[in-house]
Short mmCIF file of C-alpha atoms and ligand atoms in Angstrom, two decimals:
data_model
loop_
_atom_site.label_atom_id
_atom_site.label_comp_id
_atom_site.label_asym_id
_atom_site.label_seq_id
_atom_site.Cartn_x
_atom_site.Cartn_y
_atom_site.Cartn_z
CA UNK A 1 -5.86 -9.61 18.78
CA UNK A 2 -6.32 -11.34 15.64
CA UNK A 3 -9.94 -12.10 14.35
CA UNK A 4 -11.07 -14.86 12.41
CA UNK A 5 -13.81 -15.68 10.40
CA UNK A 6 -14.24 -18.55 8.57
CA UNK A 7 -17.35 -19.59 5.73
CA UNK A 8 -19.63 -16.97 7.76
CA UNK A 9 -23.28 -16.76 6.01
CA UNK A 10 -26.09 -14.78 6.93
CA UNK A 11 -29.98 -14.84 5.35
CA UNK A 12 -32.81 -12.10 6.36
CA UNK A 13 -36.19 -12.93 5.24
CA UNK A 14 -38.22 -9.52 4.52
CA UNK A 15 -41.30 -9.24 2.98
CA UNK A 16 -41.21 -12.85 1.76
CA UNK A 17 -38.10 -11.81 0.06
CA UNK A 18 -34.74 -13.88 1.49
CA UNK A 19 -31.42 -11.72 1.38
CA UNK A 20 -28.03 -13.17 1.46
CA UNK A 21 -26.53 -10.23 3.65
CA UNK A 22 -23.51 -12.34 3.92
CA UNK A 23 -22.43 -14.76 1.65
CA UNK A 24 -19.65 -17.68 2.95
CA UNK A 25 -17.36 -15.09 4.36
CA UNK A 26 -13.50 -16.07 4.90
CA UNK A 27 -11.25 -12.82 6.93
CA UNK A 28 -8.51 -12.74 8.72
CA UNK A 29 -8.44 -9.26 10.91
CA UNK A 30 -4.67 -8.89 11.81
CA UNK A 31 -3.86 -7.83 15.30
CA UNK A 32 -3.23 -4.50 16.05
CA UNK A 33 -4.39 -2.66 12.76
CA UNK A 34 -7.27 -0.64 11.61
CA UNK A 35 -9.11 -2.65 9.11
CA UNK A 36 -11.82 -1.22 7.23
CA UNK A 37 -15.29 -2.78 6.04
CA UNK A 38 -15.59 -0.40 2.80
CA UNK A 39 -18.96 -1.03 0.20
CA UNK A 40 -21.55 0.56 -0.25
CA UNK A 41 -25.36 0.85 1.31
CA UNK A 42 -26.62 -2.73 1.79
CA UNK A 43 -22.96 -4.75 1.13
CA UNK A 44 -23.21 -6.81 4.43
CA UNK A 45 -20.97 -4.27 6.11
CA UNK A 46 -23.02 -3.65 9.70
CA UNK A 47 -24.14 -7.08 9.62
CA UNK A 48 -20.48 -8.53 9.51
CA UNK A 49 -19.19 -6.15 12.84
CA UNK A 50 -22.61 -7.17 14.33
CA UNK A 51 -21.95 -10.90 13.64
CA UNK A 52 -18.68 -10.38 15.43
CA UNK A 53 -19.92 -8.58 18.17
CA UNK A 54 -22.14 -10.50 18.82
CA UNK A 55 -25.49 -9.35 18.39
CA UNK A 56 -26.63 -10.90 14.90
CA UNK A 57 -26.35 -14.44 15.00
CA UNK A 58 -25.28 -16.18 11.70
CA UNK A 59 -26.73 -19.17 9.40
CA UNK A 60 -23.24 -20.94 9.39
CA UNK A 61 -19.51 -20.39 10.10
CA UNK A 62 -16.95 -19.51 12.46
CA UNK A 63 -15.73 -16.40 14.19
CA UNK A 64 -12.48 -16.74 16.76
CA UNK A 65 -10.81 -13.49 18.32
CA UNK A 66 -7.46 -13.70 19.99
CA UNK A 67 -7.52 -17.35 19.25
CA UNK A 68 -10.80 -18.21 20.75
CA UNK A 69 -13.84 -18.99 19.21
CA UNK A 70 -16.63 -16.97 20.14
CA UNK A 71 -19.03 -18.13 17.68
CA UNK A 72 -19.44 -21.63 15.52
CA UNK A 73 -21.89 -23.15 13.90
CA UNK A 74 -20.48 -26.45 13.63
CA UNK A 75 -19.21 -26.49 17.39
CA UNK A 76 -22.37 -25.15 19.30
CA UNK A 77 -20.53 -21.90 20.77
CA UNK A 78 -22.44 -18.77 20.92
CA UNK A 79 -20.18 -16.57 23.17
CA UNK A 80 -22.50 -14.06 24.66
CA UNK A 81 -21.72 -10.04 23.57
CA UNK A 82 -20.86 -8.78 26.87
CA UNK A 83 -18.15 -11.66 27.78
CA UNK A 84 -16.19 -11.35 23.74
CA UNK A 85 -13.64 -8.33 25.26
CA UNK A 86 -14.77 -6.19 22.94
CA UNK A 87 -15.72 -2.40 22.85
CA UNK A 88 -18.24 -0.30 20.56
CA UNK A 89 -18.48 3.37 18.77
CA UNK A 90 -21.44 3.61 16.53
CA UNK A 91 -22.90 6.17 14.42
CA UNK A 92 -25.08 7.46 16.87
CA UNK A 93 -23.13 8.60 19.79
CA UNK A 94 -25.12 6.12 22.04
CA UNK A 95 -24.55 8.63 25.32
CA UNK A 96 -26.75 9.28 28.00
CA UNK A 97 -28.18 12.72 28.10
CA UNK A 98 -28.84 12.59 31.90
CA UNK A 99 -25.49 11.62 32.53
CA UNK A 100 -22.29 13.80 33.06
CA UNK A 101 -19.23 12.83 30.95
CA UNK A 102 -18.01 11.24 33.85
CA UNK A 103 -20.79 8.92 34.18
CA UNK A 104 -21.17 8.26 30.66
CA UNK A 105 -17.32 6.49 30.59
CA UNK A 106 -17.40 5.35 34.21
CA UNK A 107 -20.54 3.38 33.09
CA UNK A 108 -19.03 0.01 31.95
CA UNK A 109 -16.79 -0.15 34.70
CA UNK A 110 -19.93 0.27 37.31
CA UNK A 111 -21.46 -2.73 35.13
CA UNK A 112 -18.22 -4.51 36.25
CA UNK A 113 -18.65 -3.84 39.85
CA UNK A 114 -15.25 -1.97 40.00
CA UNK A 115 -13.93 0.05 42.94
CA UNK A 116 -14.85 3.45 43.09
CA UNK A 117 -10.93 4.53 43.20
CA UNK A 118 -10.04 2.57 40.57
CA UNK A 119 -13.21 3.65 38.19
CA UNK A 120 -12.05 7.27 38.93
CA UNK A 121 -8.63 6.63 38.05
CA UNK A 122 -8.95 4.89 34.53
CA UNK A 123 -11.95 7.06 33.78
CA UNK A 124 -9.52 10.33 34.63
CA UNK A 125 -7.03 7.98 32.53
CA UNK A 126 -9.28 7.75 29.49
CA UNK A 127 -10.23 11.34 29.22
CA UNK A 128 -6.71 12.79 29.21
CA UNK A 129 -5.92 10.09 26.30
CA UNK A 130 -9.16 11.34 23.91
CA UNK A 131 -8.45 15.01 25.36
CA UNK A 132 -11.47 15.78 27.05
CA UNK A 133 -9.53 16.80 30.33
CA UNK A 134 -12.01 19.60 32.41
CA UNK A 135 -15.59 18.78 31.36
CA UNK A 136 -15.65 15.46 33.73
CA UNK A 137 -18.83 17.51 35.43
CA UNK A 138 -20.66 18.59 32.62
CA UNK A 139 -23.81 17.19 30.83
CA UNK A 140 -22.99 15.28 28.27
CA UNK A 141 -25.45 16.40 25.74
CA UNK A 142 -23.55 20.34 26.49
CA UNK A 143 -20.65 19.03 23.97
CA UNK A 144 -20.20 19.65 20.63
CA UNK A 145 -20.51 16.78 18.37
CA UNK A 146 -17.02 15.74 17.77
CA UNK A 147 -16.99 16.06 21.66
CA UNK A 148 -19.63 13.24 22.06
CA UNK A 149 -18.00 11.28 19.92
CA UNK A 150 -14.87 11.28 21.83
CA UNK A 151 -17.01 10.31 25.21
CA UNK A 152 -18.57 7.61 22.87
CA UNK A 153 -14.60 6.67 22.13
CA UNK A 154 -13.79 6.85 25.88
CA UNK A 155 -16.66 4.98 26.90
CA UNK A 156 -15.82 2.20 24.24
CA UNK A 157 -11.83 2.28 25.60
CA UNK A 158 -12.32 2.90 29.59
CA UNK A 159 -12.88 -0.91 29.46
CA UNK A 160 -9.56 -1.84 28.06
CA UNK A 161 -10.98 -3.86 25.27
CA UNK A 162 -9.02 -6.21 23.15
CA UNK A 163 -10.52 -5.35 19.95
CA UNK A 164 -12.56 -1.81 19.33
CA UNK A 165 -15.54 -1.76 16.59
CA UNK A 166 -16.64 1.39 14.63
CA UNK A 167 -19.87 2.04 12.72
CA UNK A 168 -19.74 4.39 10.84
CA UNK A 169 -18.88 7.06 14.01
CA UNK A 170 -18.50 9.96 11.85
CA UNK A 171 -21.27 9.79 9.71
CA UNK A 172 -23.22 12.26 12.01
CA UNK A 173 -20.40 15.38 11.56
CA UNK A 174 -20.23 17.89 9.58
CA UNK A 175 -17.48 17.83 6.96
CA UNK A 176 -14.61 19.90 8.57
CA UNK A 177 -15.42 18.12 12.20
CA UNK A 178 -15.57 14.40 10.24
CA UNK A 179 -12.06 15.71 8.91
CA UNK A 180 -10.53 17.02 12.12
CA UNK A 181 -12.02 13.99 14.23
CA UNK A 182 -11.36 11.48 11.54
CA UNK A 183 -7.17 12.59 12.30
CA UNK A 184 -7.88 12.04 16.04
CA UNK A 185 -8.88 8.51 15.92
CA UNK A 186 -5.99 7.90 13.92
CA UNK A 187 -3.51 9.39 16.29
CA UNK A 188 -5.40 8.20 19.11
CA UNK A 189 -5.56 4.23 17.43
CA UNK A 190 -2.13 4.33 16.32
CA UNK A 191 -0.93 5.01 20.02
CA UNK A 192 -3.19 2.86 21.50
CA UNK A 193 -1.64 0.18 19.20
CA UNK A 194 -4.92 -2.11 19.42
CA UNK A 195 -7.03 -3.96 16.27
CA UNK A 196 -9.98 -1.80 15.61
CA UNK A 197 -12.72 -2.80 13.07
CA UNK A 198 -14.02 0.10 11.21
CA UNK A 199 -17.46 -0.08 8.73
CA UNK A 200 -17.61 3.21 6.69
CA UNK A 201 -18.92 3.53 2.70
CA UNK A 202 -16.47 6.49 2.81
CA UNK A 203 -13.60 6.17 0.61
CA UNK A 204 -11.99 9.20 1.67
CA UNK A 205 -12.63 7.98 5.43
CA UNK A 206 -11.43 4.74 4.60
CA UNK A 207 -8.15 5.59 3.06
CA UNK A 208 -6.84 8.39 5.41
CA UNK A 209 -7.27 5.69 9.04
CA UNK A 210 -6.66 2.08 7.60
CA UNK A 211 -3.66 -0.27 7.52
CA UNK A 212 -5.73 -2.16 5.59
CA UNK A 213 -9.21 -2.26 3.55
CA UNK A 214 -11.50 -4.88 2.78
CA UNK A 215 -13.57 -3.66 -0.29
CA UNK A 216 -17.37 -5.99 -0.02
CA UNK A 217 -19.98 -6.67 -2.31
CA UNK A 218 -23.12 -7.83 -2.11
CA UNK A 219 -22.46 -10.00 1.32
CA UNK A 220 -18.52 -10.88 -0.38
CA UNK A 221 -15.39 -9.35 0.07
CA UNK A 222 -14.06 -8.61 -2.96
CA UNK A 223 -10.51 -7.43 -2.49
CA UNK A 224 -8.18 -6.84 0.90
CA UNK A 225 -5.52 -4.70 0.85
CA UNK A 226 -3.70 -1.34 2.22
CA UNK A 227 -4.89 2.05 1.43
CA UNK A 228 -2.00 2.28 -1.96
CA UNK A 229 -2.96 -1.09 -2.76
CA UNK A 230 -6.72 -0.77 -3.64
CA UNK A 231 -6.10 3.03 -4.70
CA UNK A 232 -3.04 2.32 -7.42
CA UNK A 233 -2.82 -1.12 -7.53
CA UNK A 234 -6.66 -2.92 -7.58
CA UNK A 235 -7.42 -6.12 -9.05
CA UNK A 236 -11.14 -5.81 -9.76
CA UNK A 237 -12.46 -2.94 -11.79
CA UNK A 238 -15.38 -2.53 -9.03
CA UNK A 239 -12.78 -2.14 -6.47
CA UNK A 240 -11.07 0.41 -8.42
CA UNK A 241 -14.49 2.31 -9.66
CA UNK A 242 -15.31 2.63 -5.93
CA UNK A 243 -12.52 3.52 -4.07
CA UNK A 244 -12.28 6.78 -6.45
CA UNK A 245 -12.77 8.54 -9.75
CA UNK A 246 -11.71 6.44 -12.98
CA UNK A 247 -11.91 6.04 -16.63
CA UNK A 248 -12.53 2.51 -17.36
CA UNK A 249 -11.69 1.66 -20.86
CA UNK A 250 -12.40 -2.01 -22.36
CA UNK A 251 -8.98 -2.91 -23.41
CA UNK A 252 -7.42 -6.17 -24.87
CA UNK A 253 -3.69 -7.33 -24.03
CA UNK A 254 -1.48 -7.60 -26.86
CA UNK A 255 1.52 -8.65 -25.96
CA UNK A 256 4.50 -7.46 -22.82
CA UNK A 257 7.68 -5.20 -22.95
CA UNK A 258 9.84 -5.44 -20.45
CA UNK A 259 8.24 -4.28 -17.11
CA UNK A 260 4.61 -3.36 -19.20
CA UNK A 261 1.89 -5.04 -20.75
CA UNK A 262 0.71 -3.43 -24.21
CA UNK A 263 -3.05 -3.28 -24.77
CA UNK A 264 -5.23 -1.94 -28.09
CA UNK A 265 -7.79 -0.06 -26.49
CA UNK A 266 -10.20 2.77 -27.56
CA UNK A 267 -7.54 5.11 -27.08
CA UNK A 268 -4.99 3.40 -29.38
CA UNK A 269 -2.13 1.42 -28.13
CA UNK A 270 -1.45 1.68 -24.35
CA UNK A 271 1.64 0.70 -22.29
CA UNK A 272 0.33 -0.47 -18.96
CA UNK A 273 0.93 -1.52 -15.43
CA UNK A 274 2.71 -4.87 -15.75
CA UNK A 275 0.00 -7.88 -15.12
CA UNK A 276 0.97 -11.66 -16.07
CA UNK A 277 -1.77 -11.89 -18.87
CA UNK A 278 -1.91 -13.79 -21.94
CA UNK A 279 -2.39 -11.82 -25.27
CA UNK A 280 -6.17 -11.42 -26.00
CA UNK A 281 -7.29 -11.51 -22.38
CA UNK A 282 -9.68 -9.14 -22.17
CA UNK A 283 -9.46 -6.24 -19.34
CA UNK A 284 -10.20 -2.89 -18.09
CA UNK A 285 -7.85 0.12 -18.71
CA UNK A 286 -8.35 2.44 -15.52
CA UNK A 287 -6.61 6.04 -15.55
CA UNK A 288 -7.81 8.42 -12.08
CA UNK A 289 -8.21 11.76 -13.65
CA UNK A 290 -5.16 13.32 -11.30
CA UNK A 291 -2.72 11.62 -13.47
CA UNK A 292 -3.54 12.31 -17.09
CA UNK A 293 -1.10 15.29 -17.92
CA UNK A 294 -2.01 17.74 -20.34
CA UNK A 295 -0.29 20.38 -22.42
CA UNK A 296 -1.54 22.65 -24.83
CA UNK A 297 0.15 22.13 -27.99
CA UNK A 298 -2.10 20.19 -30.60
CA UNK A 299 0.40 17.71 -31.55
CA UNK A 300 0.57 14.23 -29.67
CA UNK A 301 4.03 14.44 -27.89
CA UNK A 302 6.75 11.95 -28.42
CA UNK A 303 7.08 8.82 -26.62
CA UNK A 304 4.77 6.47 -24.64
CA UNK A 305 1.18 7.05 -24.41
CA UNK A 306 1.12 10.31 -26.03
CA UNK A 307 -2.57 10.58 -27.63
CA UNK A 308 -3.76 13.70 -28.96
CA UNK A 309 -8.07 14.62 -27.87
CA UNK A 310 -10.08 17.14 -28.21
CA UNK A 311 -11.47 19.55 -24.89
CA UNK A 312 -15.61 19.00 -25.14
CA UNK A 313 -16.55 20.48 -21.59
CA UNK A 314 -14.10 22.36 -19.22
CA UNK A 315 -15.29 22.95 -15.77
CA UNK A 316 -13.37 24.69 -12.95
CA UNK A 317 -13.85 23.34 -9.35
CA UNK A 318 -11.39 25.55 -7.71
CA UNK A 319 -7.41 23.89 -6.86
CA UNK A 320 -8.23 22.83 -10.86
CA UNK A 321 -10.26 22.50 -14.01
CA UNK A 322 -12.33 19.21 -14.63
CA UNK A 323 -12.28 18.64 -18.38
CA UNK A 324 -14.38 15.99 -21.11
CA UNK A 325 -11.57 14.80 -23.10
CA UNK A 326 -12.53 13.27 -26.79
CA UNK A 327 -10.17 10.57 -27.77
CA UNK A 328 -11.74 8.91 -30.55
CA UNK A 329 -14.48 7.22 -29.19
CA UNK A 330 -13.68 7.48 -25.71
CA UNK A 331 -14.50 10.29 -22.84
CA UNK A 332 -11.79 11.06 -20.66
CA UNK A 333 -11.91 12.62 -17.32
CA UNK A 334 -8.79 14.56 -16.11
CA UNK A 335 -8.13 17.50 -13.96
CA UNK A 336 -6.31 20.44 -15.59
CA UNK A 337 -3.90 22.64 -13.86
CA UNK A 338 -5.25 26.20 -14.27
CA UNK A 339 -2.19 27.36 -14.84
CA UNK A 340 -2.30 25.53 -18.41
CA UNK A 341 -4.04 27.67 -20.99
CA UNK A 342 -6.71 25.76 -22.73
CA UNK A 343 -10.19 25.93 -23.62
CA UNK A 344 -13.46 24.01 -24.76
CA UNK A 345 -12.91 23.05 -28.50
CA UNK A 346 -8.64 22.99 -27.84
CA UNK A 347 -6.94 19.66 -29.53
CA UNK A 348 -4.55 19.14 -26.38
CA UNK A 349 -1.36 16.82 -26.21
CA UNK A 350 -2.65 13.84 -23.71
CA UNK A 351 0.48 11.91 -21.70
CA UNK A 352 -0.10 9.03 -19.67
CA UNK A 353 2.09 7.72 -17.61
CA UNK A 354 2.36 3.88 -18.26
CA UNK A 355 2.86 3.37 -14.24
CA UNK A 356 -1.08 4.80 -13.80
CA UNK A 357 -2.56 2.89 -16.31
CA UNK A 358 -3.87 0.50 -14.21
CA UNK A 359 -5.42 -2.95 -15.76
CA UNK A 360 -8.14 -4.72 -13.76
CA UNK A 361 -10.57 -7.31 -15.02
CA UNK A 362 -12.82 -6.33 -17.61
P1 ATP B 1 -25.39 0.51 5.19
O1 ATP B 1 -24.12 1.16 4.77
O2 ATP B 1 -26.59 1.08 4.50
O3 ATP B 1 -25.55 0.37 6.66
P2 ATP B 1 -24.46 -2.24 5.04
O4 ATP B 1 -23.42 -2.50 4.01
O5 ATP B 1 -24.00 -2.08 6.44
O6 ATP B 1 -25.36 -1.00 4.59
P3 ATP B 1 -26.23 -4.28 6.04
O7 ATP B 1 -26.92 -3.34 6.99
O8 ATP B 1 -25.29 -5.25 6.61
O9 ATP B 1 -25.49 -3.44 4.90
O10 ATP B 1 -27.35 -5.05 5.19
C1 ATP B 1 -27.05 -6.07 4.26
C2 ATP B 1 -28.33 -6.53 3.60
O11 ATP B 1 -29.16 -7.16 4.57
C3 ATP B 1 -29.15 -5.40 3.01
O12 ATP B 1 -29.77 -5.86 1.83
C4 ATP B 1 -30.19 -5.12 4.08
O13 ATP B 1 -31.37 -4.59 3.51
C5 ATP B 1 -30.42 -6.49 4.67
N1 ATP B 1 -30.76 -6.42 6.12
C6 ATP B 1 -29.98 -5.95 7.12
N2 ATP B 1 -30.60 -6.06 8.31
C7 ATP B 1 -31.81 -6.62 8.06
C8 ATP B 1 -32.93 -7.01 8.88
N3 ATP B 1 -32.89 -6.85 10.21
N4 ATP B 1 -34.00 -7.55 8.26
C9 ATP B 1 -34.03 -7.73 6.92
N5 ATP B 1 -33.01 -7.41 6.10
C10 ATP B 1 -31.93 -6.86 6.65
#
């Protein structure tokens, strides 16, 4: 089901101090993806999925799912939490510790007033589909943690909800159970084939499950787009700083050729991504550190966007090398196979690819 929001503002007053945690909010959540709320600590994420769930009421604005508007301003309609279709997996797992497994998923459906065959069925039903066949009887605190979070998940789905709302559900995991859990929800979403809204500030977490991201800032959503999109292809230099390592160079456009645009920047003339831009329009060079290729030689090589810099600082981190680059004034970051003899104080051949030199605004 498709959610809609439409000029959606919300204002907390703390300590005589009014924030705007969300500021005139327009999003359209396409049916049947997994769309992302992606910022950082205090963007307006949590209070946008609890806006649409229901249990933060706005200033102003409109929120429909499936067509229907559950919340409006302008109309009067306040659709109460319980009657919007919707289920909920938040960062605490939110389970009962007196209750078995069982009765932690058979729980909304008892709410309901369903038969007791038919709660046993699509309770049975649920646990096969999040693979926690066998441990029906057992306590649900006696799980591991990426356990809980599938009863959480179960508990969330038993109800057949049209749309499914994380908060941050993995936050609580350990890194290798985040990772293998994180995989999970993405098979288990993808076959369930319903829209799920997702709040995480983790980029990695953010790229590997969405169709689609919305990056937010301070109560606005800055950029929407897939995974690709924001990672190669951002329009905003925050959106690109956030969503993963960069070097952000001021750069000026100076003219286009063919399918690039040429920029002066502090690392000489660069052939670009192409972007419709007038000459002198000021921008942002961005190069991720995975792409800048390096070979040893001291000479600049031939061709486009071959720069010759200087190794200050060479650090290894394991699959590579993490090396200070000095080109003219400019630092760059970029990971060095180790396979690639150099060392701190080595002038090295720099190569960048014009496809990964990415322009955003300045
Ligand atoms: P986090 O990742 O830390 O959860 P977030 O992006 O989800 O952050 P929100 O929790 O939506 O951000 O908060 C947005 C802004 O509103 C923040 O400045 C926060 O301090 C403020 N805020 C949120 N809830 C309240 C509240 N109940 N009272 C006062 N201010 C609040």
């Amino acid at each position: 089901m498709e959610i809609r929001i439409q000029g959606l503002t919300k204002h907390y007053v703390s300590e005589g101090k009014t924030v705007k945690a969300l500021d005139n909010v327009d999003l359209t959540i396409p049916a049947n993806t997994i769309f992302t709320l992606l910022g950082p600590s205090g963007c307006g994420k949590t209070t946008l999925l609890r806006c649409i769930v229901g249990l933060e009421t706005p200033d102003d604005g409109e929120i429909s799912i499936g067509g229907e508007i559950v919340w409006s301003k302008a109309r009067g309609i306040a659709v109460p939490t319980e009657k919007r279709g919707l289920g909920m997996v938040f960062q605490t797992y939110a389970i009962w510790p007196h209750m078995s497994v069982f009765d932690n998923v058979a729980y909304p459906l008892q709410i309901r007033g369903e038969s007791k065959d038919e709660i046993k069925r699509k309770v049975a039903q649920t646990l096969r589909f999040v693979q926690l066949e066998g441990v029906e009887n057992r306590s649900a605190t006696k799980l591991s943690g990426g356990q809980q979070q599938r009863v959480a998940l179960a508990r969330a789905l038993v109800a057949e909800p049209k749309v499914i709302l994380f908060d941050e559900p993995l936050s609580n995991l350990d890194a290798k159970l985040r990772e293998e859990t994180r995989k999970e929800l993405r098979s288990f979403m993808g076959s369930l084939g319903i829209t799920a809204v997702y709040v995480t500030h983790d980029r990695v977490e953010a790229l590997a499950l969405s169709d689609s991201i919305a990056v937010m800032q301070a109560g606005h959503i800055v950029e929407i787009g897939s995974p690709q999109k924001i990672y190669f292809d951002a329009d905003h230099r925050y959106v690109a700083d956030f969503i993963g390592r960069a070097n952000l160079i001021a750069a000026r456009v100076v003219g286009q050729d063919g399918d690039l645009t040429l920029v002066e920047s502090g690392l000489g003339p660069i052939a670009s991504q192409h972007r419709s831009l007038p000459t002198g329009s000021e921008v942002t060079l961005c190069i991720r550190p995975e792409f800048i290729r390096i070979d040893g030689s001291s000479q600049a090589g031939a061709g486009r966007n071959a720069i010759s810099g200087t190794i200050e600082s060479l650090e290894f981190i394991g699959e590579v090398y993490e090396a200070q680059i000095r080109v003219g004034n400019e630092r760059l970051l970029a990971r060095i196979d180790p396979d690639i003899p150099v060392k701190e104080g080595d002038t090295v051949s720099v190569n960048l690819n014009p496809a990964h030199c990415l322009l955003v605004s300045a």
